[in-house]
């Protein structure tokens, strides 16, 4: 060991990146556990991605989170890609190994499930169909995770149908693709309903999907977390469903990276939520 061990650095790369809540989250955990380290937002243009990511380990970086638009392209740069990142086709967590290799993983799916398990402990995903609205990058992680926990049937719908069809061919026969205009009809007997589209975010239109046929015992989750309570969740709650917001997924997907970089598994609890919300 060198006489002056480097303080570990980590960060989140994206373009743009100023909006990211990850620095507030990781720096909160560093302070809470009294650990040495820093976590910074780094804006990297797509053309500079490979060069910058290969330079950062030499500056003392031990890893990175990866967000839009680099989540897919980073797989080409990594030396080792986990099976789940390869299946999803995107990575959100990099580990810079001591042997110089870049290890890429995707923790969105495990973060998604951990959020639901924590906030809806009675949820039984195997007991009936799931409806997934949207077929973008986040939907790929959500569908992979739902298949892994044993959901018997996934009803998938997206405005642009070919993206949903592509997901079906990647994830198999449990996935049934429907037209976007039919979304409201898919709710009958659904146990799990997930919005993975960006609709409902502050500044965007609300999701144009009727919940009148929602089963009151369903669990409804929105990946959007600005606002925390989307119109979609408000309507689902009015139908009697259990609702879970998207912030917990953001917190849970971050925990494995923090553990690998800084050596301690952080807790995701109400104090963590409040630290991020008040930042
Ligand atoms: P993405 O790859 O760009 O996908 C966007 C999705 O939204 C696509 O399904 C797209 O449909 C749909 N969409 C956008 N505008 C629409 C419109 N006007 N009408 C109908 N559908 C529309 O983005 P992403 O990475 O999957 O992220 C999706 C959302 O999840 C974002 O709000 C993101 O912040 C959130 N997210 C949250 C977490 C978390 O930790 N909570 C993690 C990841 C993502 P088309 O294919 O037709 O364009």
XYZ file of C-alpha atoms and ligand atoms in Angstrom:
327
model
C 0.000 0.000 0.000
C 1.288 3.486 -0.822
C 2.105 5.878 2.006
C -0.623 8.270 0.897
C -3.589 6.169 -0.201
C -5.794 8.007 -2.644
C -9.216 9.159 -1.550
C -11.637 7.189 -3.723
C -13.561 9.165 -6.307
C -16.771 8.137 -8.045
C -19.319 9.993 -10.108
C -22.154 9.935 -12.580
C -21.589 10.497 -16.280
C -24.290 11.764 -18.619
C -25.083 14.549 -21.075
C -26.627 16.730 -19.670
C -25.990 15.809 -16.028
C -26.808 18.865 -13.882
C -30.277 17.476 -13.001
C -28.934 14.227 -11.513
C -29.814 13.429 -7.909
C -27.046 10.836 -7.634
C -24.395 13.242 -6.233
C -26.759 14.297 -3.414
C -27.459 10.638 -2.640
C -23.896 9.297 -2.634
C -22.453 12.314 -0.809
C -25.176 11.931 1.826
C -24.165 8.288 2.350
C -20.447 9.231 2.488
C -21.195 11.797 5.222
C -23.605 9.499 7.075
C -21.074 6.662 7.353
C -18.041 8.950 7.849
C -16.283 7.493 4.802
C -13.514 9.122 2.818
C -14.534 9.741 -0.782
C -16.164 12.134 -3.206
C -18.892 11.679 -5.817
C -19.213 14.184 -8.652
C -21.394 14.800 -11.733
C -19.380 14.666 -14.975
C -20.796 15.911 -18.275
C -19.352 13.883 -21.129
C -20.373 14.366 -24.766
C -20.950 11.093 -26.664
C -17.878 11.560 -28.876
C -15.599 11.792 -25.839
C -17.051 8.856 -23.938
C -14.363 6.213 -24.507
C -11.405 8.542 -23.966
C -12.838 10.079 -20.786
C -13.899 6.790 -19.219
C -10.461 5.302 -19.854
C -8.776 8.359 -18.296
C -10.822 8.568 -15.087
C -9.276 5.521 -13.313
C -5.867 7.196 -13.587
C -7.261 10.214 -11.747
C -8.333 8.092 -8.779
C -11.843 7.115 -9.840
C -12.974 3.705 -8.596
C -16.188 3.630 -10.597
C -19.085 5.485 -12.142
C -22.793 5.558 -12.566
C -23.896 5.949 -16.159
C -27.002 7.727 -17.349
C -28.603 9.026 -20.564
C -27.283 8.978 -23.303
C -24.382 6.647 -22.455
C -26.061 3.580 -20.928
C -25.980 1.530 -24.150
C -22.712 2.837 -25.646
C -20.776 2.080 -22.467
C -21.119 -1.663 -23.135
C -18.727 -1.282 -26.089
C -16.095 0.291 -23.834
C -16.317 -2.090 -20.876
C -13.992 -5.117 -20.678
C -16.437 -7.217 -18.647
C -20.234 -7.000 -18.959
C -22.493 -8.871 -16.534
C -25.134 -11.196 -17.984
C -27.952 -8.959 -16.827
C -26.398 -5.829 -18.389
C -25.904 -7.755 -21.647
C -29.508 -8.977 -21.598
C -30.871 -5.508 -20.877
C -28.481 -3.977 -23.428
C -27.400 -1.188 -21.085
C -25.264 -0.566 -17.986
C -25.704 1.953 -15.185
C -22.806 1.009 -12.892
C -19.082 0.715 -13.686
C -16.354 -0.635 -11.460
C -12.758 0.236 -12.301
C -10.906 -2.877 -11.175
C -7.380 -2.876 -9.792
C -6.219 -4.943 -12.779
C -7.277 -2.094 -15.079
C -10.401 -3.772 -16.394
C -13.712 -1.915 -16.606
C -16.611 -3.964 -15.241
C -20.142 -2.945 -16.323
C -23.340 -3.942 -14.550
C -26.998 -2.959 -14.588
C -28.644 -2.530 -11.183
C -31.882 -0.884 -12.411
C -33.831 -4.148 -12.306
C -32.715 -5.112 -8.806
C -33.373 -1.525 -7.655
C -36.852 -1.682 -9.144
C -37.686 -4.933 -7.310
C -36.106 -3.789 -4.029
C -38.250 -0.633 -4.112
C -41.441 -2.670 -4.508
C -40.445 -5.225 -1.863
C -39.641 -2.472 0.617
C -42.720 -0.336 0.017
C -45.294 -3.026 -0.802
C -44.271 -6.028 1.309
C -47.524 -7.848 0.543
C -46.940 -7.708 -3.235
C -47.049 -11.188 -4.782
C -45.713 -10.810 -8.331
C -46.218 -14.493 -9.158
C -49.947 -14.354 -8.447
C -51.033 -12.730 -11.725
C -50.235 -10.692 -14.838
C -48.180 -7.506 -14.956
C -48.869 -4.563 -17.272
C -45.797 -2.641 -18.426
C -46.401 0.719 -20.117
C -43.450 1.769 -22.289
C -40.611 -0.087 -23.966
C -37.596 2.221 -23.608
C -34.359 1.577 -21.739
C -35.943 1.466 -18.281
C -38.644 -0.934 -19.502
C -35.975 -3.438 -20.547
C -34.634 -3.548 -16.974
C -38.154 -3.752 -15.533
C -39.231 -6.585 -17.853
C -36.026 -8.557 -17.160
C -36.613 -8.184 -13.410
C -40.297 -9.170 -13.616
C -39.398 -12.301 -15.591
C -36.718 -13.123 -13.019
C -39.126 -12.896 -10.058
C -41.558 -15.232 -11.810
C -44.368 -13.005 -13.104
C -46.531 -15.407 -15.146
C -47.510 -12.990 -17.949
C -46.349 -9.519 -18.985
C -48.700 -7.321 -21.022
C -46.491 -4.821 -22.773
C -47.574 -1.760 -24.702
C -45.679 1.170 -26.171
C -46.522 4.131 -28.392
C -43.950 2.896 -30.917
C -44.894 -0.758 -31.348
C -41.629 -2.088 -32.873
C -39.776 -1.257 -29.636
C -42.233 -3.452 -27.709
C -41.911 -6.220 -30.316
C -38.119 -6.094 -29.936
C -38.483 -6.564 -26.191
C -40.684 -9.566 -26.760
C -38.145 -11.212 -29.013
C -35.389 -10.565 -26.442
C -37.311 -11.656 -23.331
C -39.562 -14.436 -24.582
C -43.040 -15.838 -24.680
C -44.244 -14.484 -21.335
C -44.375 -11.080 -23.017
C -47.554 -10.240 -24.942
C -47.515 -7.036 -26.967
C -50.617 -4.852 -27.359
C -51.437 -1.639 -29.198
C -50.871 1.558 -27.207
C -54.526 2.603 -27.621
C -55.554 -0.626 -25.870
C -53.566 0.071 -22.702
C -56.634 0.706 -20.517
C -58.084 -2.704 -21.474
C -55.049 -4.539 -20.125
C -55.777 -3.667 -16.498
C -58.379 -6.412 -15.826
C -56.951 -8.858 -13.235
C -53.469 -7.260 -13.401
C -51.566 -7.715 -10.133
C -48.779 -5.305 -11.077
C -48.928 -2.150 -13.244
C -45.767 -0.197 -14.049
C -45.335 3.084 -15.906
C -41.880 3.059 -17.488
C -42.619 5.914 -19.917
C -41.451 9.439 -19.216
C -45.065 10.689 -19.325
C -46.218 12.308 -16.102
C -42.861 13.955 -15.452
C -42.992 17.633 -14.553
C -43.263 19.554 -17.820
C -44.562 16.562 -19.826
C -48.060 15.377 -20.647
C -49.798 12.984 -18.263
C -50.092 9.338 -19.190
C -53.237 8.950 -21.357
C -54.126 5.530 -19.932
C -57.431 4.855 -18.216
C -57.347 3.029 -14.892
C -61.098 2.460 -14.664
C -60.652 -1.279 -15.080
C -57.885 -1.513 -12.492
C -58.208 -4.258 -9.925
C -58.285 -2.546 -6.485
C -55.809 -5.126 -5.163
C -53.198 -4.180 -7.771
C -49.813 -2.663 -7.071
C -49.135 0.389 -9.254
C -45.628 1.826 -9.599
C -44.428 4.828 -11.577
C -40.738 5.042 -12.458
C -41.130 8.817 -12.723
C -40.198 10.523 -9.428
C -40.534 14.202 -10.339
C -43.215 14.758 -9.150
C -43.146 12.098 -6.486
C -46.900 11.508 -6.776
C -47.756 11.529 -10.483
C -51.306 11.946 -11.774
C -51.145 8.246 -12.703
C -50.457 7.281 -9.072
C -53.150 9.660 -7.816
C -55.706 7.969 -10.100
C -54.524 4.487 -9.146
C -54.836 5.310 -5.475
C -58.364 6.621 -6.074
C -59.193 3.183 -7.560
C -58.026 1.569 -4.313
C -54.650 0.297 -5.549
C -51.438 0.220 -3.541
C -49.078 2.782 -5.109
C -45.290 3.094 -4.975
C -43.347 6.048 -6.373
C -40.123 5.843 -8.403
C -37.705 7.462 -5.976
C -37.012 4.228 -4.111
C -35.800 2.599 -7.339
C -33.266 5.395 -7.779
C -32.039 4.886 -4.205
C -31.874 1.090 -4.392
C -30.149 0.941 -7.789
C -27.392 3.118 -6.319
C -26.585 0.952 -3.292
C -24.557 -1.840 -4.996
C -22.229 0.663 -6.712
C -21.667 2.562 -3.467
C -20.805 -0.697 -1.716
C -18.266 -1.724 -4.367
C -16.580 1.694 -4.508
C -16.578 2.727 -0.853
C -16.734 -0.638 0.943
C -20.005 -0.424 2.844
C -23.560 -1.372 1.921
C -25.630 1.780 2.581
C -29.108 1.663 4.013
C -32.063 2.876 1.965
C -34.457 4.364 4.497
C -36.600 7.417 5.144
C -33.560 9.516 6.096
C -31.987 8.674 2.725
C -35.167 9.664 0.902
C -35.369 12.948 2.757
C -31.692 13.725 2.098
C -32.282 13.380 -1.641
C -35.607 15.222 -1.638
C -34.215 18.179 0.283
C -31.022 18.509 -1.794
P -36.409 6.150 -22.932
O -35.549 4.999 -23.273
O -36.234 7.452 -23.656
O -37.943 5.676 -23.117
C -39.000 6.593 -23.000
C -40.328 5.843 -23.001
O -41.381 6.822 -22.846
C -40.619 5.091 -24.308
O -41.413 3.962 -24.028
C -41.409 6.166 -25.084
O -42.218 5.636 -26.092
C -42.270 6.727 -23.977
N -42.791 8.046 -24.327
C -42.124 9.223 -24.348
N -42.936 10.222 -24.742
C -44.156 9.646 -24.998
C -45.417 10.153 -25.432
N -45.600 11.459 -25.695
N -46.443 9.280 -25.553
C -46.276 7.957 -25.291
N -45.108 7.419 -24.869
C -44.059 8.264 -24.733
O -36.291 6.533 -21.396
P -36.003 5.543 -20.150
O -34.572 5.562 -19.828
O -36.677 4.251 -20.437
O -36.754 6.317 -18.957
C -38.160 6.364 -18.903
C -38.600 7.045 -17.610
O -38.206 6.266 -16.492
C -37.986 8.434 -17.396
O -38.960 9.270 -16.829
C -36.878 8.180 -16.408
O -36.583 9.316 -15.612
C -37.512 7.081 -15.567
N -36.512 6.238 -14.894
C -36.567 6.189 -13.547
C -35.670 5.397 -12.873
C -35.739 5.341 -11.376
O -34.743 4.959 -10.753
N -36.869 5.667 -10.790
C -34.704 4.644 -13.566
C -34.684 4.710 -14.961
C -35.606 5.530 -15.610
P -41.666 5.566 -27.618
O -40.835 4.333 -27.709
O -42.893 5.532 -28.436
O -40.870 6.830 -27.839
